[in-house]
Amino acid sequence: MREHPSATAKSNPEKSVNVLLVEDSAVLAEILSEALSEIPEVDLVGVVDSEAEAYGVIARKRVDLIFLDLQLKQGTGFGILRALTDMHPAPRCVVLTNHDLPEYQTAVMALGATYFLDKARDYHRLPEIVRAIISVIAVE
């Protein structure tokens, strides 16, 4: 697991969200973590590539939002989504995948994912999605 170097609270904590990135591609993880770090509302608390590492971060830190790949080095995004169903409150999950199949979308949404995005097509929507999730969290 790589801890993000600026994993400290932002100046306005009620307008920020603790984000965990779960991605098996090191290249894509770097690109996504840089993009997320550029969103002022994001505190990137970790970047991991397996189910076990994701559970470790979730156990140690407050995680509000997970950007989740479905295919991991060990385990799957589906396994993480299943495990989160027992957490209250559970982090919001945004699935980012190259496997943009209708049956996958149906399955992840049934498991509680907030969004299902194609990595190539929907990448530009990250800031908009983060802000939408923050606005929902703020009123809960």
PDB file of C-alpha atoms in Angstrom:
ATOM      1  CA  MET A   1       0.000   0.000   0.000  1.00  0.00           C
ATOM      2  CA  ARG A   2       1.128   3.502  -0.715  1.00  0.00           C
ATOM      3  CA  GLU A   3       0.009   6.200   1.659  1.00  0.00           C
ATOM      4  CA  HIS A   4      -0.599   9.467  -0.055  1.00  0.00           C
ATOM      5  CA  PRO A   5       1.979  12.087   1.069  1.00  0.00           C
ATOM      6  CA  SER A   6      -0.623  14.763   1.774  1.00  0.00           C
ATOM      7  CA  ALA A   7      -2.997  12.622   3.817  1.00  0.00           C
ATOM      8  CA  THR A   8      -3.688  15.465   6.222  1.00  0.00           C
ATOM      9  CA  ALA A   9      -6.940  17.296   6.781  1.00  0.00           C
ATOM     10  CA  LYS A  10      -7.741  20.159   4.460  1.00  0.00           C
ATOM     11  CA  SER A  11      -8.523  23.614   5.798  1.00  0.00           C
ATOM     12  CA  ASN A  12     -12.290  23.040   5.588  1.00  0.00           C
ATOM     13  CA  PRO A  13     -12.894  19.461   6.801  1.00  0.00           C
ATOM     14  CA  GLU A  14     -16.688  19.548   6.424  1.00  0.00           C
ATOM     15  CA  LYS A  15     -16.176  20.204   2.711  1.00  0.00           C
ATOM     16  CA  SER A  16     -13.638  17.429   2.227  1.00  0.00           C
ATOM     17  CA  VAL A  17     -13.870  13.715   1.696  1.00  0.00           C
ATOM     18  CA  ASN A  18     -11.395  10.961   2.617  1.00  0.00           C
ATOM     19  CA  VAL A  19     -10.807   8.908  -0.509  1.00  0.00           C
ATOM     20  CA  LEU A  20      -9.312   5.452  -0.967  1.00  0.00           C
ATOM     21  CA  LEU A  21      -8.224   4.434  -4.463  1.00  0.00           C
ATOM     22  CA  VAL A  22      -8.311   0.684  -5.169  1.00  0.00           C
ATOM     23  CA  GLU A  23      -6.659   0.027  -8.536  1.00  0.00           C
ATOM     24  CA  ASP A  24      -4.443  -2.863  -9.708  1.00  0.00           C
ATOM     25  CA  SER A  25      -2.642  -1.007 -12.511  1.00  0.00           C
ATOM     26  CA  ALA A  26       0.289   0.968 -11.076  1.00  0.00           C
ATOM     27  CA  VAL A  27       0.291   3.329 -14.060  1.00  0.00           C
ATOM     28  CA  LEU A  28      -3.430   4.021 -13.834  1.00  0.00           C
ATOM     29  CA  ALA A  29      -3.272   4.299 -10.034  1.00  0.00           C
ATOM     30  CA  GLU A  30      -0.661   7.027 -10.414  1.00  0.00           C
ATOM     31  CA  ILE A  31      -2.722   8.903 -13.011  1.00  0.00           C
ATOM     32  CA  LEU A  32      -5.909   8.639 -10.950  1.00  0.00           C
ATOM     33  CA  SER A  33      -4.221   9.576  -7.674  1.00  0.00           C
ATOM     34  CA  GLU A  34      -2.743  12.679  -9.316  1.00  0.00           C
ATOM     35  CA  ALA A  35      -6.163  13.618 -10.723  1.00  0.00           C
ATOM     36  CA  LEU A  36      -7.842  13.092  -7.352  1.00  0.00           C
ATOM     37  CA  SER A  37      -5.128  15.082  -5.571  1.00  0.00           C
ATOM     38  CA  GLU A  38      -5.926  18.055  -7.786  1.00  0.00           C
ATOM     39  CA  ILE A  39      -9.500  18.175  -6.459  1.00  0.00           C
ATOM     40  CA  PRO A  40      -9.352  20.504  -3.422  1.00  0.00           C
ATOM     41  CA  GLU A  41     -12.086  18.595  -1.567  1.00  0.00           C
ATOM     42  CA  VAL A  42     -10.192  15.281  -1.676  1.00  0.00           C
ATOM     43  CA  ASP A  43      -7.933  13.899   1.031  1.00  0.00           C
ATOM     44  CA  LEU A  44      -6.407  10.814  -0.600  1.00  0.00           C
ATOM     45  CA  VAL A  45      -5.796   8.464   2.341  1.00  0.00           C
ATOM     46  CA  GLY A  46      -4.410   5.498   0.401  1.00  0.00           C
ATOM     47  CA  VAL A  47      -3.788   3.787  -2.905  1.00  0.00           C
ATOM     48  CA  VAL A  48      -3.972  -0.014  -2.833  1.00  0.00           C
ATOM     49  CA  ASP A  49      -4.221  -2.848  -5.345  1.00  0.00           C
ATOM     50  CA  SER A  50      -5.936  -5.692  -3.450  1.00  0.00           C
ATOM     51  CA  GLU A  51      -8.967  -6.510  -1.327  1.00  0.00           C
ATOM     52  CA  ALA A  52      -6.852  -7.208   1.766  1.00  0.00           C
ATOM     53  CA  GLU A  53      -5.039  -3.878   1.542  1.00  0.00           C
ATOM     54  CA  ALA A  54      -8.341  -2.052   1.044  1.00  0.00           C
ATOM     55  CA  TYR A  55      -9.772  -3.690   4.189  1.00  0.00           C
ATOM     56  CA  GLY A  56      -6.650  -2.652   6.102  1.00  0.00           C
ATOM     57  CA  VAL A  57      -7.024   1.017   5.167  1.00  0.00           C
ATOM     58  CA  ILE A  58     -10.764   0.964   5.910  1.00  0.00           C
ATOM     59  CA  ALA A  59     -10.069  -0.549   9.344  1.00  0.00           C
ATOM     60  CA  ARG A  60      -7.419   2.075  10.228  1.00  0.00           C
ATOM     61  CA  LYS A  61      -8.777   5.254   8.696  1.00  0.00           C
ATOM     62  CA  ARG A  62     -12.045   7.029   8.089  1.00  0.00           C
ATOM     63  CA  VAL A  63     -12.876   6.436   4.428  1.00  0.00           C
ATOM     64  CA  ASP A  64     -15.826   8.314   2.967  1.00  0.00           C
ATOM     65  CA  LEU A  65     -15.399   7.405  -0.680  1.00  0.00           C
ATOM     66  CA  ILE A  66     -13.736   4.549  -2.541  1.00  0.00           C
ATOM     67  CA  PHE A  67     -12.805   4.644  -6.212  1.00  0.00           C
ATOM     68  CA  LEU A  68     -12.840   0.947  -6.978  1.00  0.00           C
ATOM     69  CA  ASP A  69     -11.577  -1.171  -9.851  1.00  0.00           C
ATOM     70  CA  LEU A  70     -13.329  -4.518 -10.301  1.00  0.00           C
ATOM     71  CA  GLN A  71     -10.219  -6.512 -11.221  1.00  0.00           C
ATOM     72  CA  LEU A  72      -7.516  -6.457  -8.542  1.00  0.00           C
ATOM     73  CA  LYS A  73      -4.187  -8.177  -7.951  1.00  0.00           C
ATOM     74  CA  GLN A  74      -5.828 -10.178  -5.169  1.00  0.00           C
ATOM     75  CA  GLY A  75      -9.596 -10.353  -4.864  1.00  0.00           C
ATOM     76  CA  THR A  76     -12.135  -8.237  -6.710  1.00  0.00           C
ATOM     77  CA  GLY A  77     -14.061  -5.042  -6.374  1.00  0.00           C
ATOM     78  CA  PHE A  78     -17.168  -7.197  -6.037  1.00  0.00           C
ATOM     79  CA  GLY A  79     -15.702  -8.718  -2.849  1.00  0.00           C
ATOM     80  CA  ILE A  80     -15.077  -5.268  -1.389  1.00  0.00           C
ATOM     81  CA  LEU A  81     -18.605  -4.148  -2.222  1.00  0.00           C
ATOM     82  CA  ARG A  82     -20.023  -7.273  -0.539  1.00  0.00           C
ATOM     83  CA  ALA A  83     -17.955  -6.640   2.601  1.00  0.00           C
ATOM     84  CA  LEU A  84     -19.108  -3.022   2.784  1.00  0.00           C
ATOM     85  CA  THR A  85     -22.772  -4.043   2.993  1.00  0.00           C
ATOM     86  CA  ASP A  86     -22.175  -4.894   6.685  1.00  0.00           C
ATOM     87  CA  MET A  87     -20.590  -1.512   7.501  1.00  0.00           C
ATOM     88  CA  HIS A  88     -22.662   1.315   8.934  1.00  0.00           C
ATOM     89  CA  PRO A  89     -22.074   3.878   7.680  1.00  0.00           C
ATOM     90  CA  ALA A  90     -20.367   2.382   4.673  1.00  0.00           C
ATOM     91  CA  PRO A  91     -18.125   4.441   2.399  1.00  0.00           C
ATOM     92  CA  ARG A  92     -19.626   5.469  -0.915  1.00  0.00           C
ATOM     93  CA  CYS A  93     -18.171   3.504  -3.834  1.00  0.00           C
ATOM     94  CA  VAL A  94     -17.520   4.637  -7.363  1.00  0.00           C
ATOM     95  CA  VAL A  95     -16.633   1.726  -9.612  1.00  0.00           C
ATOM     96  CA  LEU A  96     -14.125   2.627 -12.327  1.00  0.00           C
ATOM     97  CA  THR A  97     -13.647  -0.235 -14.749  1.00  0.00           C
ATOM     98  CA  ASN A  98     -12.559  -1.179 -18.246  1.00  0.00           C
ATOM     99  CA  HIS A  99     -15.284  -3.854 -18.161  1.00  0.00           C
ATOM    100  CA  ASP A 100     -18.262  -1.624 -18.931  1.00  0.00           C
ATOM    101  CA  LEU A 101     -20.768  -4.468 -19.215  1.00  0.00           C
ATOM    102  CA  PRO A 102     -24.476  -4.080 -18.371  1.00  0.00           C
ATOM    103  CA  GLU A 103     -24.426  -7.178 -16.147  1.00  0.00           C
ATOM    104  CA  TYR A 104     -21.486  -5.752 -14.149  1.00  0.00           C
ATOM    105  CA  GLN A 105     -23.286  -2.447 -13.760  1.00  0.00           C
ATOM    106  CA  THR A 106     -26.419  -4.203 -12.510  1.00  0.00           C
ATOM    107  CA  ALA A 107     -24.379  -6.288 -10.056  1.00  0.00           C
ATOM    108  CA  VAL A 108     -22.348  -3.428  -8.571  1.00  0.00           C
ATOM    109  CA  MET A 109     -25.365  -1.165  -8.215  1.00  0.00           C
ATOM    110  CA  ALA A 110     -27.221  -3.983  -6.432  1.00  0.00           C
ATOM    111  CA  LEU A 111     -24.245  -4.230  -4.062  1.00  0.00           C
ATOM    112  CA  GLY A 112     -24.515  -0.544  -3.221  1.00  0.00           C
ATOM    113  CA  ALA A 113     -22.158   1.263  -5.598  1.00  0.00           C
ATOM    114  CA  THR A 114     -23.052   4.905  -6.089  1.00  0.00           C
ATOM    115  CA  TYR A 115     -21.670   5.192  -9.635  1.00  0.00           C
ATOM    116  CA  PHE A 116     -20.468   2.791 -12.333  1.00  0.00           C
ATOM    117  CA  LEU A 117     -17.994   4.431 -14.712  1.00  0.00           C
ATOM    118  CA  ASP A 118     -15.946   3.416 -17.707  1.00  0.00           C
ATOM    119  CA  LYS A 119     -12.300   4.387 -17.046  1.00  0.00           C
ATOM    120  CA  ALA A 120     -11.666   5.713 -20.536  1.00  0.00           C
ATOM    121  CA  ARG A 121     -15.005   7.379 -21.214  1.00  0.00           C
ATOM    122  CA  ASP A 122     -15.920   8.816 -17.792  1.00  0.00           C
ATOM    123  CA  TYR A 123     -12.521   9.766 -16.325  1.00  0.00           C
ATOM    124  CA  HIS A 124     -13.206  13.499 -16.741  1.00  0.00           C
ATOM    125  CA  ARG A 125     -16.238  13.250 -14.421  1.00  0.00           C
ATOM    126  CA  LEU A 126     -14.167  12.633 -11.248  1.00  0.00           C
ATOM    127  CA  PRO A 127     -14.408  16.210  -9.868  1.00  0.00           C
ATOM    128  CA  GLU A 128     -18.154  16.414 -10.558  1.00  0.00           C
ATOM    129  CA  ILE A 129     -18.767  13.057  -8.868  1.00  0.00           C
ATOM    130  CA  VAL A 130     -16.659  13.914  -5.812  1.00  0.00           C
ATOM    131  CA  ARG A 131     -18.584  17.158  -5.330  1.00  0.00           C
ATOM    132  CA  ALA A 132     -21.950  15.414  -5.775  1.00  0.00           C
ATOM    133  CA  ILE A 133     -21.033  12.830  -3.139  1.00  0.00           C
ATOM    134  CA  ILE A 134     -19.800  15.528  -0.741  1.00  0.00           C
ATOM    135  CA  SER A 135     -23.096  17.347  -1.080  1.00  0.00           C
ATOM    136  CA  VAL A 136     -25.012  14.162  -0.204  1.00  0.00           C
ATOM    137  CA  ILE A 137     -22.739  13.357   2.754  1.00  0.00           C
ATOM    138  CA  ALA A 138     -23.098  16.929   4.063  1.00  0.00           C
ATOM    139  CA  VAL A 139     -26.871  16.607   4.489  1.00  0.00           C
ATOM    140  CA  GLU A 140     -26.852  13.186   6.165  1.00  0.00           C
TER     141      GLU A 140
END
